[in-house]
């Protein structure tokens, strides 16, 4: 992956008077944070992807000396004129944008704002060729395919040319859409006029208009599949009930954050996300409870009142309260978590245990990742990590699926020349880190009725496999065999080596095989790098079986391995590649 996949730097402006929690609420505008490439991009022929077999894939384009990400930060802060306009901002027509389509004069548009990216050409880890794909055009879609969480506004702030000139017909159309009202009665919201409305048009009406019927209500939908909510109270509790109108997974789909009197509830519904956000009318205790009726799609969030009594209202709706988003369109929400322990796994890898704040309930489903965000040298750095459990095998066989844990465990390899991991390694117990809500496309539905599960992992690409193994052996009744082929440089690099060996000895359904690229003389196992001949005996398809393959590692390993698996007649529906 390119440098955005390794780490991400946001140069966010500072000095706001809002609390950190309220600043997070503002993230629900479509302003993205720096993050990881999607699975569909770069294209197979891109120089960002192509790398000789066996290489790590961490740097796809060799940058010139003095052209690192930190060097770009220094250039952006130097005061140089990076637009060529001497500080002026202009309105840019489509015709004008098209004129600036060369490497020395390259403008592109992202979400209505035009940037001169020519100064950034030699700093782009993906190479100039990738940037030139958006030269002289609206590059929003291309940008979203690679770095949809990137805070490009801060990254390219000094390259801002101006705003795209909006055609009159487009402006009139937008005005007509915003005139459509959404009426809320007793806390229950009807569906929006159209499911295609962007999040910006889903803001609830002001209190003065919320009880007035719409003058021109939208035509009824054939089926109202949009979630709704209501609330009720007792003398000592206040309760919010969400009706999702669909069956819910037992693996947990509700995230609750109660901070400074603001309650935020997010329900993860497949490719969609339903959000409630209110400033509560009165004080409550910080403890929160969630009950889920999976079969009927009902979720109840309960809080204890700080003082007995009747509330006249639940509270004040905040921006994008009672809104349904596509997951890919929503901004990531962060909360501050405390480092409570750090346990050594290998010579360069540790398990970091982060404690969620009081008032937060969050379960990270198997196969999902979170983002860590830290301030380093006055810049925000963001990187994805897939949580593991505290141990590979639990002390008891009771499944923890669906429980909202108080701690998050992250297995992290520290790179001496990295930006984020040395910072993490230097944290003291009691220090805090920003931890995001879960993200990622993996779904447990992929494992439904699977009989043979094959896992191919390289290095820390093992981390998503750890919980998949645990879930498969505990909860998949159809499972007959789970096999892990684990690639590393040396034996000392193997993560949870003894735990994997112990599990293989105890459970005949699990098998592990190690492959080393730089083994010592005494190593008796497999040697080399991933190649087709290694998979002949590994990827078997017994008669009457349902097979599934998971792959994770550096991007070059993942791309090569997925291609090899396809050669053994595995379809795309039978393969999942974890990215990151």
Short mmCIF file of N, CA and C in Angstrom, two decimals, residues 400-482:
data_model
loop_
_atom_site.label_atom_id
_atom_site.label_comp_id
_atom_site.label_asym_id
_atom_site.label_seq_id
_atom_site.Cartn_x
_atom_site.Cartn_y
_atom_site.Cartn_z
N UNK A 400 -18.10 -14.75 23.30
CA UNK A 400 -18.28 -13.35 23.69
C UNK A 400 -18.96 -12.55 22.61
N UNK A 401 -19.48 -13.21 21.59
CA UNK A 401 -20.11 -12.47 20.49
C UNK A 401 -21.29 -11.67 21.01
N UNK A 402 -21.36 -10.43 20.59
CA UNK A 402 -22.52 -9.60 20.91
C UNK A 402 -22.35 -8.80 22.18
N UNK A 403 -21.28 -9.04 22.96
CA UNK A 403 -21.08 -8.28 24.18
C UNK A 403 -20.34 -6.99 23.88
N UNK A 404 -20.65 -5.97 24.63
CA UNK A 404 -19.97 -4.70 24.45
C UNK A 404 -18.79 -4.66 25.41
N UNK A 405 -17.59 -4.84 24.90
CA UNK A 405 -16.41 -4.93 25.73
C UNK A 405 -16.03 -3.56 26.28
N UNK A 406 -15.30 -3.57 27.40
CA UNK A 406 -14.80 -2.32 27.96
C UNK A 406 -13.39 -2.03 27.48
N UNK A 407 -12.72 -3.02 26.88
CA UNK A 407 -11.36 -2.87 26.42
C UNK A 407 -11.22 -3.28 24.96
N UNK A 408 -10.25 -2.67 24.30
CA UNK A 408 -9.90 -3.02 22.93
C UNK A 408 -8.45 -3.48 22.92
N UNK A 409 -8.17 -4.64 22.33
CA UNK A 409 -6.82 -5.19 22.28
C UNK A 409 -6.29 -5.08 20.85
N UNK A 410 -5.13 -4.46 20.70
CA UNK A 410 -4.53 -4.26 19.39
C UNK A 410 -3.12 -4.84 19.37
N UNK A 411 -2.87 -5.74 18.40
CA UNK A 411 -1.53 -6.31 18.23
C UNK A 411 -0.80 -5.47 17.19
N UNK A 412 0.25 -4.76 17.63
CA UNK A 412 0.88 -3.74 16.79
C UNK A 412 2.38 -4.00 16.70
N UNK A 413 2.87 -4.04 15.47
CA UNK A 413 4.31 -4.13 15.22
C UNK A 413 4.89 -2.73 15.17
N UNK A 414 5.98 -2.52 15.89
CA UNK A 414 6.60 -1.20 15.96
C UNK A 414 7.71 -1.13 14.92
N UNK A 415 7.58 -0.17 14.00
CA UNK A 415 8.59 0.07 12.96
C UNK A 415 9.48 1.23 13.41
N UNK A 416 10.77 1.02 13.54
CA UNK A 416 11.66 2.10 14.02
C UNK A 416 11.57 3.36 13.19
N UNK A 417 11.34 3.21 11.87
CA UNK A 417 11.27 4.39 11.00
C UNK A 417 9.84 4.82 10.73
N UNK A 418 8.89 4.29 11.48
CA UNK A 418 7.49 4.65 11.29
C UNK A 418 7.18 6.00 11.90
N UNK A 419 5.97 6.46 11.65
CA UNK A 419 5.52 7.73 12.23
C UNK A 419 4.65 7.47 13.46
N UNK A 420 3.68 6.57 13.36
CA UNK A 420 2.75 6.35 14.46
C UNK A 420 3.26 5.32 15.46
N UNK A 421 3.83 4.19 14.99
CA UNK A 421 4.14 3.11 15.93
C UNK A 421 5.22 3.47 16.95
N UNK A 422 6.26 4.24 16.60
CA UNK A 422 7.19 4.65 17.67
C UNK A 422 6.50 5.50 18.73
N UNK A 423 5.55 6.33 18.29
CA UNK A 423 4.78 7.14 19.25
C UNK A 423 3.99 6.22 20.18
N UNK A 424 3.35 5.21 19.61
CA UNK A 424 2.58 4.27 20.44
C UNK A 424 3.48 3.55 21.43
N UNK A 425 4.66 3.16 20.96
CA UNK A 425 5.58 2.41 21.80
C UNK A 425 6.09 3.24 22.96
N UNK A 426 6.10 4.57 22.80
CA UNK A 426 6.59 5.46 23.85
C UNK A 426 5.49 5.93 24.81
N UNK A 427 4.25 5.51 24.58
CA UNK A 427 3.17 5.91 25.47
C UNK A 427 3.35 5.29 26.85
N UNK A 428 2.94 6.03 27.86
CA UNK A 428 2.95 5.53 29.23
C UNK A 428 1.57 5.00 29.60
N UNK A 429 1.54 4.07 30.52
CA UNK A 429 0.25 3.59 31.02
C UNK A 429 -0.52 4.79 31.59
N UNK A 430 -1.77 4.92 31.16
CA UNK A 430 -2.58 6.07 31.57
C UNK A 430 -2.69 7.13 30.51
N UNK A 431 -1.83 7.08 29.49
CA UNK A 431 -1.95 8.01 28.37
C UNK A 431 -3.17 7.66 27.53
N UNK A 432 -3.61 8.62 26.71
CA UNK A 432 -4.84 8.44 25.94
C UNK A 432 -4.59 8.46 24.44
N UNK A 433 -5.44 7.75 23.71
CA UNK A 433 -5.43 7.71 22.26
C UNK A 433 -6.86 7.84 21.76
N UNK A 434 -7.01 8.43 20.58
CA UNK A 434 -8.33 8.50 19.96
C UNK A 434 -8.59 7.21 19.20
N UNK A 435 -9.72 6.57 19.49
CA UNK A 435 -10.08 5.28 18.89
C UNK A 435 -11.42 5.45 18.17
N UNK A 436 -11.48 4.99 16.93
CA UNK A 436 -12.68 5.19 16.13
C UNK A 436 -13.70 4.08 16.34
N UNK A 437 -14.86 4.27 15.76
CA UNK A 437 -15.86 3.21 15.68
C UNK A 437 -15.41 2.16 14.65
N UNK A 438 -16.00 0.97 14.69
CA UNK A 438 -15.59 -0.08 13.76
C UNK A 438 -15.88 0.29 12.31
N UNK A 439 -15.06 -0.24 11.41
CA UNK A 439 -15.23 0.00 9.98
C UNK A 439 -14.73 -1.24 9.24
N UNK A 440 -15.11 -1.34 7.97
CA UNK A 440 -14.63 -2.44 7.15
C UNK A 440 -15.76 -3.24 6.54
N UNK A 441 -15.51 -3.89 5.39
CA UNK A 441 -16.57 -4.56 4.64
C UNK A 441 -16.84 -6.00 5.05
N UNK A 442 -16.02 -6.59 5.91
CA UNK A 442 -16.18 -8.01 6.22
C UNK A 442 -17.51 -8.26 6.93
N UNK A 443 -18.17 -9.35 6.55
CA UNK A 443 -19.45 -9.72 7.16
C UNK A 443 -19.42 -11.19 7.53
N UNK A 444 -19.97 -11.51 8.69
CA UNK A 444 -20.03 -12.90 9.13
C UNK A 444 -20.91 -13.75 8.22
N UNK A 445 -21.75 -13.10 7.43
CA UNK A 445 -22.58 -13.86 6.49
C UNK A 445 -21.72 -14.63 5.49
N UNK A 446 -20.50 -14.14 5.25
CA UNK A 446 -19.59 -14.82 4.33
C UNK A 446 -19.24 -16.22 4.82
N UNK A 447 -19.30 -16.43 6.14
CA UNK A 447 -18.90 -17.72 6.71
C UNK A 447 -20.07 -18.66 6.95
N UNK A 448 -21.25 -18.23 6.54
CA UNK A 448 -22.44 -19.04 6.78
C UNK A 448 -22.33 -20.39 6.06
N UNK A 449 -22.49 -21.47 6.83
CA UNK A 449 -22.49 -22.85 6.32
C UNK A 449 -21.15 -23.27 5.71
N UNK A 450 -20.08 -22.52 5.99
CA UNK A 450 -18.75 -22.91 5.50
C UNK A 450 -18.28 -24.15 6.25
N UNK A 451 -17.74 -25.11 5.49
CA UNK A 451 -17.21 -26.35 6.09
C UNK A 451 -15.69 -26.34 6.15
N UNK A 452 -15.05 -25.67 5.18
CA UNK A 452 -13.59 -25.65 5.12
C UNK A 452 -13.12 -24.19 4.96
N UNK A 453 -12.39 -23.70 5.97
CA UNK A 453 -11.95 -22.31 6.00
C UNK A 453 -10.43 -22.29 5.87
N UNK A 454 -9.94 -21.56 4.85
CA UNK A 454 -8.51 -21.48 4.59
C UNK A 454 -8.03 -20.04 4.79
N UNK A 455 -6.99 -19.88 5.61
CA UNK A 455 -6.47 -18.57 5.97
C UNK A 455 -5.01 -18.46 5.52
N UNK A 456 -4.70 -17.40 4.78
CA UNK A 456 -3.34 -17.14 4.32
C UNK A 456 -2.92 -15.77 4.83
N UNK A 457 -1.92 -15.74 5.71
CA UNK A 457 -1.54 -14.49 6.38
C UNK A 457 -0.04 -14.30 6.32
N UNK A 458 0.39 -13.04 6.23
CA UNK A 458 1.80 -12.68 6.26
C UNK A 458 2.02 -11.61 7.31
N UNK A 459 2.95 -11.84 8.24
CA UNK A 459 3.28 -10.85 9.26
C UNK A 459 2.09 -10.48 10.12
N UNK A 460 1.89 -9.15 10.29
CA UNK A 460 0.76 -8.71 11.11
C UNK A 460 -0.56 -8.84 10.37
N UNK A 461 -0.54 -9.36 9.14
CA UNK A 461 -1.78 -9.74 8.48
C UNK A 461 -2.48 -10.88 9.22
N UNK A 462 -1.81 -11.40 10.24
CA UNK A 462 -2.42 -12.42 11.08
C UNK A 462 -3.52 -11.86 11.97
N UNK A 463 -3.49 -10.55 12.26
CA UNK A 463 -4.40 -10.01 13.28
C UNK A 463 -5.88 -10.23 12.97
N UNK A 464 -6.38 -10.01 11.76
CA UNK A 464 -7.80 -10.32 11.55
C UNK A 464 -8.08 -11.82 11.61
N UNK A 465 -7.08 -12.63 11.29
CA UNK A 465 -7.26 -14.08 11.30
C UNK A 465 -7.46 -14.61 12.72
N UNK A 466 -6.85 -13.95 13.71
CA UNK A 466 -6.92 -14.45 15.08
C UNK A 466 -8.36 -14.57 15.56
N UNK A 467 -9.16 -13.55 15.34
CA UNK A 467 -10.56 -13.61 15.79
C UNK A 467 -11.40 -14.47 14.86
N UNK A 468 -11.05 -14.53 13.58
CA UNK A 468 -11.77 -15.42 12.67
C UNK A 468 -11.58 -16.86 13.11
N UNK A 469 -10.35 -17.24 13.48
CA UNK A 469 -10.09 -18.60 13.96
C UNK A 469 -10.93 -18.89 15.20
N UNK A 470 -10.90 -17.97 16.13
CA UNK A 470 -11.64 -18.17 17.39
C UNK A 470 -13.13 -18.32 17.13
N UNK A 471 -13.68 -17.46 16.30
CA UNK A 471 -15.11 -17.53 15.99
C UNK A 471 -15.45 -18.82 15.25
N UNK A 472 -14.61 -19.20 14.29
CA UNK A 472 -14.90 -20.39 13.49
C UNK A 472 -14.98 -21.64 14.37
N UNK A 473 -14.01 -21.80 15.26
CA UNK A 473 -13.97 -23.01 16.09
C UNK A 473 -15.03 -23.00 17.17
N UNK A 474 -15.46 -21.82 17.62
CA UNK A 474 -16.46 -21.75 18.69
C UNK A 474 -17.89 -21.74 18.17
N UNK A 475 -18.12 -21.02 17.07
CA UNK A 475 -19.51 -20.69 16.72
C UNK A 475 -19.99 -21.24 15.39
N UNK A 476 -19.11 -21.76 14.54
CA UNK A 476 -19.55 -22.28 13.25
C UNK A 476 -19.83 -23.78 13.36
N UNK A 477 -21.09 -24.12 13.49
CA UNK A 477 -21.46 -25.52 13.64
C UNK A 477 -21.17 -26.36 12.42
N UNK A 478 -21.11 -25.71 11.26
CA UNK A 478 -20.89 -26.45 10.02
C UNK A 478 -19.42 -26.75 9.77
N UNK A 479 -18.53 -26.12 10.55
CA UNK A 479 -17.10 -26.18 10.26
C UNK A 479 -16.51 -27.58 10.48
N UNK A 480 -15.75 -28.04 9.50
CA UNK A 480 -15.00 -29.29 9.64
C UNK A 480 -13.50 -29.04 9.76
N UNK A 481 -12.99 -28.01 9.06
CA UNK A 481 -11.55 -27.77 9.06
C UNK A 481 -11.24 -26.29 8.88
N UNK A 482 -10.30 -25.78 9.70
CA UNK A 482 -9.74 -24.44 9.54
C UNK A 482 -8.23 -24.59 9.42
#
